[in-house]
PDB file of C-alpha atoms and ligand atoms in Angstrom:
ATOM      1  CA  MET Z   1      41.023-143.226 101.459  1.00  0.00           C
ATOM      2  CA  ALA Z   2      39.958-141.108  97.934  1.00  0.00           C
ATOM      3  CA  GLN Z   3      42.794-140.675  95.529  1.00  0.00           C
ATOM      4  CA  ASN Z   4      43.073-137.170  95.924  1.00  0.00           C
ATOM      5  CA  GLU Z   5      43.757-137.930  99.355  1.00  0.00           C
ATOM      6  CA  MET Z   6      46.352-140.102  99.020  1.00  0.00           C
ATOM      7  CA  LYS Z   7      47.984-137.298  95.819  1.00  0.00           C
ATOM      8  CA  LYS Z   8      48.490-135.587  98.883  1.00  0.00           C
ATOM      9  CA  LYS Z   9      50.364-137.721 101.861  1.00  0.00           C
ATOM     10  CA  VAL Z  10      52.116-138.599  99.048  1.00  0.00           C
ATOM     11  CA  ALA Z  11      52.965-135.063  97.825  1.00  0.00           C
ATOM     12  CA  GLU Z  12      53.720-134.102 101.657  1.00  0.00           C
ATOM     13  CA  ALA Z  13      55.834-136.914 102.324  1.00  0.00           C
ATOM     14  CA  ALA Z  14      58.703-136.322  99.589  1.00  0.00           C
ATOM     15  CA  LEU Z  15      59.164-132.886 101.156  1.00  0.00           C
ATOM     16  CA  ALA Z  16      61.220-134.976 102.930  1.00  0.00           C
ATOM     17  CA  TYR Z  17      63.697-135.165 100.795  1.00  0.00           C
ATOM     18  CA  VAL Z  18      63.983-131.554  99.781  1.00  0.00           C
ATOM     19  CA  LYS Z  19      67.623-130.138 100.799  1.00  0.00           C
ATOM     20  CA  ALA Z  20      67.761-126.488 102.609  1.00  0.00           C
ATOM     21  CA  GLY Z  21      69.686-124.042 100.095  1.00  0.00           C
ATOM     22  CA  SER Z  22      68.937-126.851  97.554  1.00  0.00           C
ATOM     23  CA  ILE Z  23      67.621-125.549  94.407  1.00  0.00           C
ATOM     24  CA  VAL Z  24      64.513-128.573  93.737  1.00  0.00           C
ATOM     25  CA  GLY Z  25      63.775-129.537  90.476  1.00  0.00           C
ATOM     26  CA  VAL Z  26      60.002-129.771  90.637  1.00  0.00           C
ATOM     27  CA  GLY Z  27      57.605-131.178  88.065  1.00  0.00           C
ATOM     28  CA  THR Z  28      53.457-130.965  86.051  1.00  0.00           C
ATOM     29  CA  GLY Z  29      50.454-132.387  87.072  1.00  0.00           C
ATOM     30  CA  SER Z  30      47.692-132.548  89.582  1.00  0.00           C
ATOM     31  CA  THR Z  31      50.374-134.517  92.688  1.00  0.00           C
ATOM     32  CA  ALA Z  32      52.853-132.199  91.687  1.00  0.00           C
ATOM     33  CA  ASN Z  33      50.339-129.881  92.266  1.00  0.00           C
ATOM     34  CA  MET Z  34      49.870-130.678  95.319  1.00  0.00           C
ATOM     35  CA  PHE Z  35      53.596-131.048  96.316  1.00  0.00           C
ATOM     36  CA  ILE Z  36      54.568-127.402  95.165  1.00  0.00           C
ATOM     37  CA  ASP Z  37      51.694-126.143  97.827  1.00  0.00           C
ATOM     38  CA  ALA Z  38      53.622-128.295 100.795  1.00  0.00           C
ATOM     39  CA  LEU Z  39      56.943-126.632  99.388  1.00  0.00           C
ATOM     40  CA  ALA Z  40      55.863-123.176 100.071  1.00  0.00           C
ATOM     41  CA  SER Z  41      56.873-123.922 103.831  1.00  0.00           C
ATOM     42  CA  MET Z  42      59.583-124.562 102.854  1.00  0.00           C
ATOM     43  CA  LYS Z  43      60.496-122.048 100.711  1.00  0.00           C
ATOM     44  CA  ASN Z  44      62.156-119.686 101.905  1.00  0.00           C
ATOM     45  CA  ASP Z  45      65.168-122.637 102.907  1.00  0.00           C
ATOM     46  CA  ILE Z  46      65.173-123.987  99.651  1.00  0.00           C
ATOM     47  CA  LEU Z  47      67.345-121.631  97.289  1.00  0.00           C
ATOM     48  CA  GLY Z  48      64.809-122.230  94.968  1.00  0.00           C
ATOM     49  CA  ALA Z  49      63.038-124.944  92.141  1.00  0.00           C
ATOM     50  CA  VAL Z  50      63.341-125.181  88.570  1.00  0.00           C
ATOM     51  CA  ALA Z  51      60.177-125.423  86.879  1.00  0.00           C
ATOM     52  CA  SER Z  52      59.574-128.800  84.048  1.00  0.00           C
ATOM     53  CA  SER Z  53      56.591-126.754  82.488  1.00  0.00           C
ATOM     54  CA  GLU Z  54      55.484-122.909  82.472  1.00  0.00           C
ATOM     55  CA  VAL Z  55      51.866-124.115  84.396  1.00  0.00           C
ATOM     56  CA  THR Z  56      54.153-125.572  87.390  1.00  0.00           C
ATOM     57  CA  ALA Z  57      55.887-122.941  86.737  1.00  0.00           C
ATOM     58  CA  GLU Z  58      53.415-120.149  87.422  1.00  0.00           C
ATOM     59  CA  ARG Z  59      52.423-122.322  90.095  1.00  0.00           C
ATOM     60  CA  LEU Z  60      55.506-122.302  92.454  1.00  0.00           C
ATOM     61  CA  ALA Z  61      56.045-117.748  91.650  1.00  0.00           C
ATOM     62  CA  GLY Z  62      52.058-117.971  92.944  1.00  0.00           C
ATOM     63  CA  HIS Z  63      53.543-119.552  95.625  1.00  0.00           C
ATOM     64  CA  GLY Z  64      56.649-116.795  95.877  1.00  0.00           C
ATOM     65  CA  ILE Z  65      58.732-119.867  95.693  1.00  0.00           C
ATOM     66  CA  VAL Z  66      61.820-118.531  93.828  1.00  0.00           C
ATOM     67  CA  VAL Z  67      61.743-119.857  89.911  1.00  0.00           C
ATOM     68  CA  LEU Z  68      64.985-120.798  88.096  1.00  0.00           C
ATOM     69  CA  ASP Z  69      65.368-121.749  84.596  1.00  0.00           C
ATOM     70  CA  LEU Z  70      67.739-124.789  84.395  1.00  0.00           C
ATOM     71  CA  ASN Z  71      71.050-123.229  82.339  1.00  0.00           C
ATOM     72  CA  GLN Z  72      70.570-120.789  85.353  1.00  0.00           C
ATOM     73  CA  ALA Z  73      70.295-123.087  88.387  1.00  0.00           C
ATOM     74  CA  LEU Z  74      73.424-125.084  86.061  1.00  0.00           C
ATOM     75  CA  LYS Z  75      75.666-122.128  86.568  1.00  0.00           C
ATOM     76  CA  GLN Z  76      75.429-122.039  90.407  1.00  0.00           C
ATOM     77  CA  VAL Z  77      75.596-125.840  90.941  1.00  0.00           C
ATOM     78  CA  LYS Z  78      77.035-128.870  89.316  1.00  0.00           C
ATOM     79  CA  SER Z  79      73.149-130.466  89.976  1.00  0.00           C
ATOM     80  CA  LEU Z  80      69.676-129.705  91.140  1.00  0.00           C
ATOM     81  CA  SER Z  81      69.302-132.131  94.465  1.00  0.00           C
ATOM     82  CA  VAL Z  82      66.616-133.909  93.979  1.00  0.00           C
ATOM     83  CA  TYR Z  83      63.208-133.727  91.016  1.00  0.00           C
ATOM     84  CA  ILE Z  84      59.945-134.319  92.591  1.00  0.00           C
ATOM     85  CA  ASP Z  85      57.060-135.364  89.947  1.00  0.00           C
ATOM     86  CA  GLY Z  86      53.834-137.998  89.179  1.00  0.00           C
ATOM     87  CA  ALA Z  87      53.479-140.445  86.669  1.00  0.00           C
ATOM     88  CA  ASP Z  88      51.327-142.247  84.563  1.00  0.00           C
ATOM     89  CA  GLU Z  89      52.264-145.519  85.322  1.00  0.00           C
ATOM     90  CA  PHE Z  90      54.884-147.088  86.695  1.00  0.00           C
ATOM     91  CA  ASP Z  91      56.757-151.239  86.771  1.00  0.00           C
ATOM     92  CA  GLY Z  92      58.288-152.965  89.462  1.00  0.00           C
ATOM     93  CA  GLY Z  93      61.778-151.765  87.630  1.00  0.00           C
ATOM     94  CA  LYS Z  94      61.027-148.010  89.004  1.00  0.00           C
ATOM     95  CA  ASN Z  95      60.052-147.342  84.904  1.00  0.00           C
ATOM     96  CA  LEU Z  96      57.286-145.141  84.055  1.00  0.00           C
ATOM     97  CA  VAL Z  97      55.303-143.571  81.258  1.00  0.00           C
ATOM     98  CA  LYS Z  98      54.382-139.899  81.955  1.00  0.00           C
ATOM     99  CA  GLY Z  99      53.495-136.513  79.428  1.00  0.00           C
ATOM    100  CA  GLY Z 100      49.783-137.480  80.871  1.00  0.00           C
ATOM    101  CA  GLY Z 101      49.887-133.917  80.547  1.00  0.00           C
ATOM    102  CA  GLY Z 102      52.010-133.407  77.724  1.00  0.00           C
ATOM    103  CA  ALA Z 103      55.485-132.109  80.134  1.00  0.00           C
ATOM    104  CA  LEU Z 104      57.219-135.210  78.705  1.00  0.00           C
ATOM    105  CA  THR Z 105      60.586-133.486  77.458  1.00  0.00           C
ATOM    106  CA  ARG Z 106      60.988-130.625  80.112  1.00  0.00           C
ATOM    107  CA  GLU Z 107      60.344-133.064  82.661  1.00  0.00           C
ATOM    108  CA  LYS Z 108      62.707-135.797  80.881  1.00  0.00           C
ATOM    109  CA  ILE Z 109      65.768-132.692  80.573  1.00  0.00           C
ATOM    110  CA  VAL Z 110      65.183-131.822  84.929  1.00  0.00           C
ATOM    111  CA  ALA Z 111      65.211-134.831  86.030  1.00  0.00           C
ATOM    112  CA  ALA Z 112      68.688-135.996  83.780  1.00  0.00           C
ATOM    113  CA  ALA Z 113      69.745-132.808  85.538  1.00  0.00           C
ATOM    114  CA  SER Z 114      68.725-133.977  88.564  1.00  0.00           C
ATOM    115  CA  ASP Z 115      70.998-136.371  91.465  1.00  0.00           C
ATOM    116  CA  GLN Z 116      67.759-138.173  92.319  1.00  0.00           C
ATOM    117  CA  PHE Z 117      63.835-138.111  91.067  1.00  0.00           C
ATOM    118  CA  VAL Z 118      61.392-139.819  93.522  1.00  0.00           C
ATOM    119  CA  CYS Z 119      58.091-140.134  91.542  1.00  0.00           C
ATOM    120  CA  ILE Z 120      54.985-138.748  94.450  1.00  0.00           C
ATOM    121  CA  VAL Z 121      52.170-141.245  92.230  1.00  0.00           C
ATOM    122  CA  ASP Z 122      48.740-142.928  94.139  1.00  0.00           C
ATOM    123  CA  GLU Z 123      48.725-146.782  94.034  1.00  0.00           C
ATOM    124  CA  SER Z 124      46.244-146.623  91.009  1.00  0.00           C
ATOM    125  CA  LYS Z 125      50.098-146.246  88.728  1.00  0.00           C
ATOM    126  CA  GLN Z 126      51.621-149.543  89.759  1.00  0.00           C
ATOM    127  CA  VAL Z 127      51.713-151.860  86.892  1.00  0.00           C
ATOM    128  CA  ALA Z 128      52.711-155.248  85.655  1.00  0.00           C
ATOM    129  CA  PHE Z 129      53.882-154.029  82.415  1.00  0.00           C
ATOM    130  CA  LEU Z 130      53.833-150.677  81.021  1.00  0.00           C
ATOM    131  CA  GLY Z 131      51.603-149.583  77.895  1.00  0.00           C
ATOM    132  CA  ALA Z 132      48.456-149.650  79.734  1.00  0.00           C
ATOM    133  CA  PHE Z 133      47.807-146.727  80.441  1.00  0.00           C
ATOM    134  CA  PRO Z 134      48.939-144.716  76.204  1.00  0.00           C
ATOM    135  CA  LEU Z 135      51.939-143.555  76.091  1.00  0.00           C
ATOM    136  CA  PRO Z 136      53.004-140.526  75.059  1.00  0.00           C
ATOM    137  CA  ILE Z 137      55.618-138.542  72.236  1.00  0.00           C
ATOM    138  CA  GLU Z 138      56.323-135.190  71.718  1.00  0.00           C
ATOM    139  CA  VAL Z 139      57.280-135.416  67.734  1.00  0.00           C
ATOM    140  CA  ILE Z 140      57.440-132.310  65.895  1.00  0.00           C
ATOM    141  CA  PRO Z 141      55.282-131.154  63.536  1.00  0.00           C
ATOM    142  CA  MET Z 142      56.257-131.832  60.282  1.00  0.00           C
ATOM    143  CA  ALA Z 143      57.157-135.357  60.820  1.00  0.00           C
ATOM    144  CA  ARG Z 144      53.195-136.773  62.222  1.00  0.00           C
ATOM    145  CA  GLU Z 145      52.066-138.608  59.961  1.00  0.00           C
ATOM    146  CA  LEU Z 146      56.381-140.117  60.007  1.00  0.00           C
ATOM    147  CA  VAL Z 147      56.392-141.488  63.792  1.00  0.00           C
ATOM    148  CA  ALA Z 148      52.412-142.142  62.660  1.00  0.00           C
ATOM    149  CA  GLY Z 149      53.651-145.704  60.720  1.00  0.00           C
ATOM    150  CA  ILE Z 150      56.995-146.085  62.279  1.00  0.00           C
ATOM    151  CA  VAL Z 151      54.506-146.710  65.176  1.00  0.00           C
ATOM    152  CA  VAL Z 152      52.197-148.547  64.012  1.00  0.00           C
ATOM    153  CA  GLY Z 153      54.987-150.943  62.388  1.00  0.00           C
ATOM    154  CA  LEU Z 154      55.298-151.138  66.209  1.00  0.00           C
ATOM    155  CA  GLY Z 155      52.436-153.412  66.419  1.00  0.00           C
ATOM    156  CA  GLY Z 156      51.072-149.541  68.363  1.00  0.00           C
ATOM    157  CA  VAL Z 157      47.724-147.964  67.553  1.00  0.00           C
ATOM    158  CA  PRO Z 158      48.703-143.764  66.997  1.00  0.00           C
ATOM    159  CA  LYS Z 159      46.492-140.276  68.114  1.00  0.00           C
ATOM    160  CA  LEU Z 160      46.834-136.857  67.558  1.00  0.00           C
ATOM    161  CA  ARG Z 161      46.428-135.684  70.681  1.00  0.00           C
ATOM    162  CA  GLU Z 162      43.314-132.661  69.192  1.00  0.00           C
ATOM    163  CA  GLY Z 163      44.665-128.918  70.218  1.00  0.00           C
ATOM    164  CA  PHE Z 164      47.031-129.353  71.851  1.00  0.00           C
ATOM    165  CA  VAL Z 165      50.983-127.754  71.623  1.00  0.00           C
ATOM    166  CA  THR Z 166      54.048-128.689  73.647  1.00  0.00           C
ATOM    167  CA  ASP Z 167      55.668-125.895  75.615  1.00  0.00           C
ATOM    168  CA  ASN Z 168      58.201-126.034  72.849  1.00  0.00           C
ATOM    169  CA  GLY Z 169      55.671-125.564  70.745  1.00  0.00           C
ATOM    170  CA  ASN Z 170      55.325-129.234  69.126  1.00  0.00           C
ATOM    171  CA  ILE Z 171      52.258-132.307  68.689  1.00  0.00           C
ATOM    172  CA  ILE Z 172      52.017-134.892  70.977  1.00  0.00           C
ATOM    173  CA  ILE Z 173      51.026-138.864  69.795  1.00  0.00           C
ATOM    174  CA  ASP Z 174      49.140-140.661  72.274  1.00  0.00           C
ATOM    175  CA  VAL Z 175      49.919-144.675  70.953  1.00  0.00           C
ATOM    176  CA  HIS Z 176      47.910-146.908  72.295  1.00  0.00           C
ATOM    177  CA  GLU Z 177      47.305-150.477  73.212  1.00  0.00           C
ATOM    178  CA  LEU Z 178      51.090-151.330  73.022  1.00  0.00           C
ATOM    179  CA  LYS Z 179      52.749-153.520  76.246  1.00  0.00           C
ATOM    180  CA  VAL Z 180      56.135-152.336  77.142  1.00  0.00           C
ATOM    181  CA  THR Z 181      58.433-155.755  77.572  1.00  0.00           C
ATOM    182  CA  ASP Z 182      61.368-153.644  77.289  1.00  0.00           C
ATOM    183  CA  ALA Z 183      60.757-150.283  78.830  1.00  0.00           C
ATOM    184  CA  ARG Z 184      64.498-149.353  77.986  1.00  0.00           C
ATOM    185  CA  ALA Z 185      64.568-151.096  74.632  1.00  0.00           C
ATOM    186  CA  LEU Z 186      61.424-149.313  73.397  1.00  0.00           C
ATOM    187  CA  GLU Z 187      62.416-145.405  74.973  1.00  0.00           C
ATOM    188  CA  ASP Z 188      65.759-145.383  72.633  1.00  0.00           C
ATOM    189  CA  GLU Z 189      64.199-146.882  69.487  1.00  0.00           C
ATOM    190  CA  LEU Z 190      61.763-144.038  70.119  1.00  0.00           C
ATOM    191  CA  ASN Z 191      63.826-140.974  70.306  1.00  0.00           C
ATOM    192  CA  SER Z 192      66.500-142.367  67.740  1.00  0.00           C
ATOM    193  CA  VAL Z 193      62.949-142.000  65.348  1.00  0.00           C
ATOM    194  CA  PRO Z 194      64.180-138.294  63.504  1.00  0.00           C
ATOM    195  CA  GLY Z 195      61.472-135.463  64.402  1.00  0.00           C
ATOM    196  CA  VAL Z 196      60.524-137.400  68.286  1.00  0.00           C
ATOM    197  CA  VAL Z 197      61.412-134.422  70.395  1.00  0.00           C
ATOM    198  CA  THR Z 198      61.137-137.721  72.939  1.00  0.00           C
ATOM    199  CA  ASN Z 199      59.034-139.899  74.318  1.00  0.00           C
ATOM    200  CA  GLY Z 200      56.701-141.075  77.740  1.00  0.00           C
ATOM    201  CA  ILE Z 201      59.266-144.100  78.240  1.00  0.00           C
ATOM    202  CA  PHE Z 202      61.548-142.746  81.858  1.00  0.00           C
ATOM    203  CA  SER Z 203      64.009-145.825  81.688  1.00  0.00           C
ATOM    204  CA  HIS Z 204      67.295-144.295  81.607  1.00  0.00           C
ATOM    205  CA  GLN Z 205      65.460-141.516  84.195  1.00  0.00           C
ATOM    206  CA  GLY Z 206      63.147-143.909  85.961  1.00  0.00           C
ATOM    207  CA  ALA Z 207      62.561-143.014  89.440  1.00  0.00           C
ATOM    208  CA  ASP Z 208      65.408-143.684  91.824  1.00  0.00           C
ATOM    209  CA  VAL Z 209      62.140-143.579  94.726  1.00  0.00           C
ATOM    210  CA  VAL Z 210      58.746-144.065  94.485  1.00  0.00           C
ATOM    211  CA  LEU Z 211      55.946-142.333  97.470  1.00  0.00           C
ATOM    212  CA  MET Z 212      53.239-144.473  96.501  1.00  0.00           C
ATOM    213  CA  GLY Z 213      50.021-143.413  98.356  1.00  0.00           C
ATOM    214  CA  THR Z 214      47.217-146.240  99.135  1.00  0.00           C
ATOM    215  CA  ALA Z 215      44.645-146.891 101.749  1.00  0.00           C
ATOM    216  CA  ASP Z 216      46.950-148.126 104.809  1.00  0.00           C
ATOM    217  CA  GLY Z 217      49.427-144.865 104.557  1.00  0.00           C
ATOM    218  CA  VAL Z 218      52.919-143.547 102.041  1.00  0.00           C
ATOM    219  CA  VAL Z 219      54.912-146.723 100.894  1.00  0.00           C
ATOM    220  CA  THR Z 220      58.350-145.960  99.708  1.00  0.00           C
ATOM    221  CA  LEU Z 221      58.610-147.992  97.463  1.00  0.00           C
TER     222      LEU Z 221
HETATM  223  C1  LIG T   1      52.528-134.283  83.337  1.00  0.00           C
HETATM  224  C2  LIG T   1      52.770-135.320  83.361  1.00  0.00           C
HETATM  225  C3  LIG T   1      52.228-136.915  84.841  1.00  0.00           C
HETATM  226  O1  LIG T   1      53.404-136.772  85.572  1.00  0.00           O
HETATM  227  C4  LIG T   1      51.871-137.516  85.159  1.00  0.00           C
HETATM  228  O2  LIG T   1      50.590-137.248  83.708  1.00  0.00           O
HETATM  229  C5  LIG T   1      50.847-137.381  86.544  1.00  0.00           C
HETATM  230  O3  LIG T   1      49.466-136.972  86.828  1.00  0.00           O
HETATM  231  P1  LIG T   1      48.655-136.248  88.127  1.00  0.00           P
HETATM  232  O4  LIG T   1      50.047-136.535  89.475  1.00  0.00           O
HETATM  233  O5  LIG T   1      47.330-135.338  87.499  1.00  0.00           O
HETATM  234  O6  LIG T   1      48.375-137.438  87.695  1.00  0.00           O
HETATM  235  O7  LIG T   1      53.861-136.461  83.183  1.00  0.00           O
HETATM  236  O8  LIG T   1      52.871-134.402  81.752  1.00  0.00           O
END
């Protein structure tokens, strides 16, 4: 099965986790886009969706799905029932690397506001150790060199994502050549650096369920 076909299958399978009458958190990226297209069939069954990026908000609205600001949503419900999003990598502990699309901070916020994180991926995203995919870090612009220097001290090779500004007005530093043996410790260490908004390790907000598209169909992990 081609990669896009696997993404479509997991996106459709994720609909089973959407509860009628709930508010759904929606991620960013090509797999999340396929989920949005599938969610359109349930638009009259849900209260609405909270988007993890401007581009996701536009796609949701394009399908006539009600888009709610997170603060608005959390006045209506205690938490979102589910957050559905892709990932760049996942390991055996369902720790993730995210942020290939640069939306990591809002993704982590919406995931934290949700009862359950259902991660939708094709099998190419499965790894033994996180770090083969360059780890994105969202950084306040004035802290660029400070953060880059600290990343070098940790054994990484920082590269500025040229010409990219996040929805929050910040820059992204992609860190190459990291082998992540303790995802939670590295997530915490990087997030403690002044100027780091957040990094793309999702260990605290790891997936509860991974739906992985394979040549033989969708596997639930
Ligand atoms: C965006 C993300 C995406 O979930 C990640 O990059 C995977 O994208 P795709 O579904 O296109 O492979 O974290 O910030």
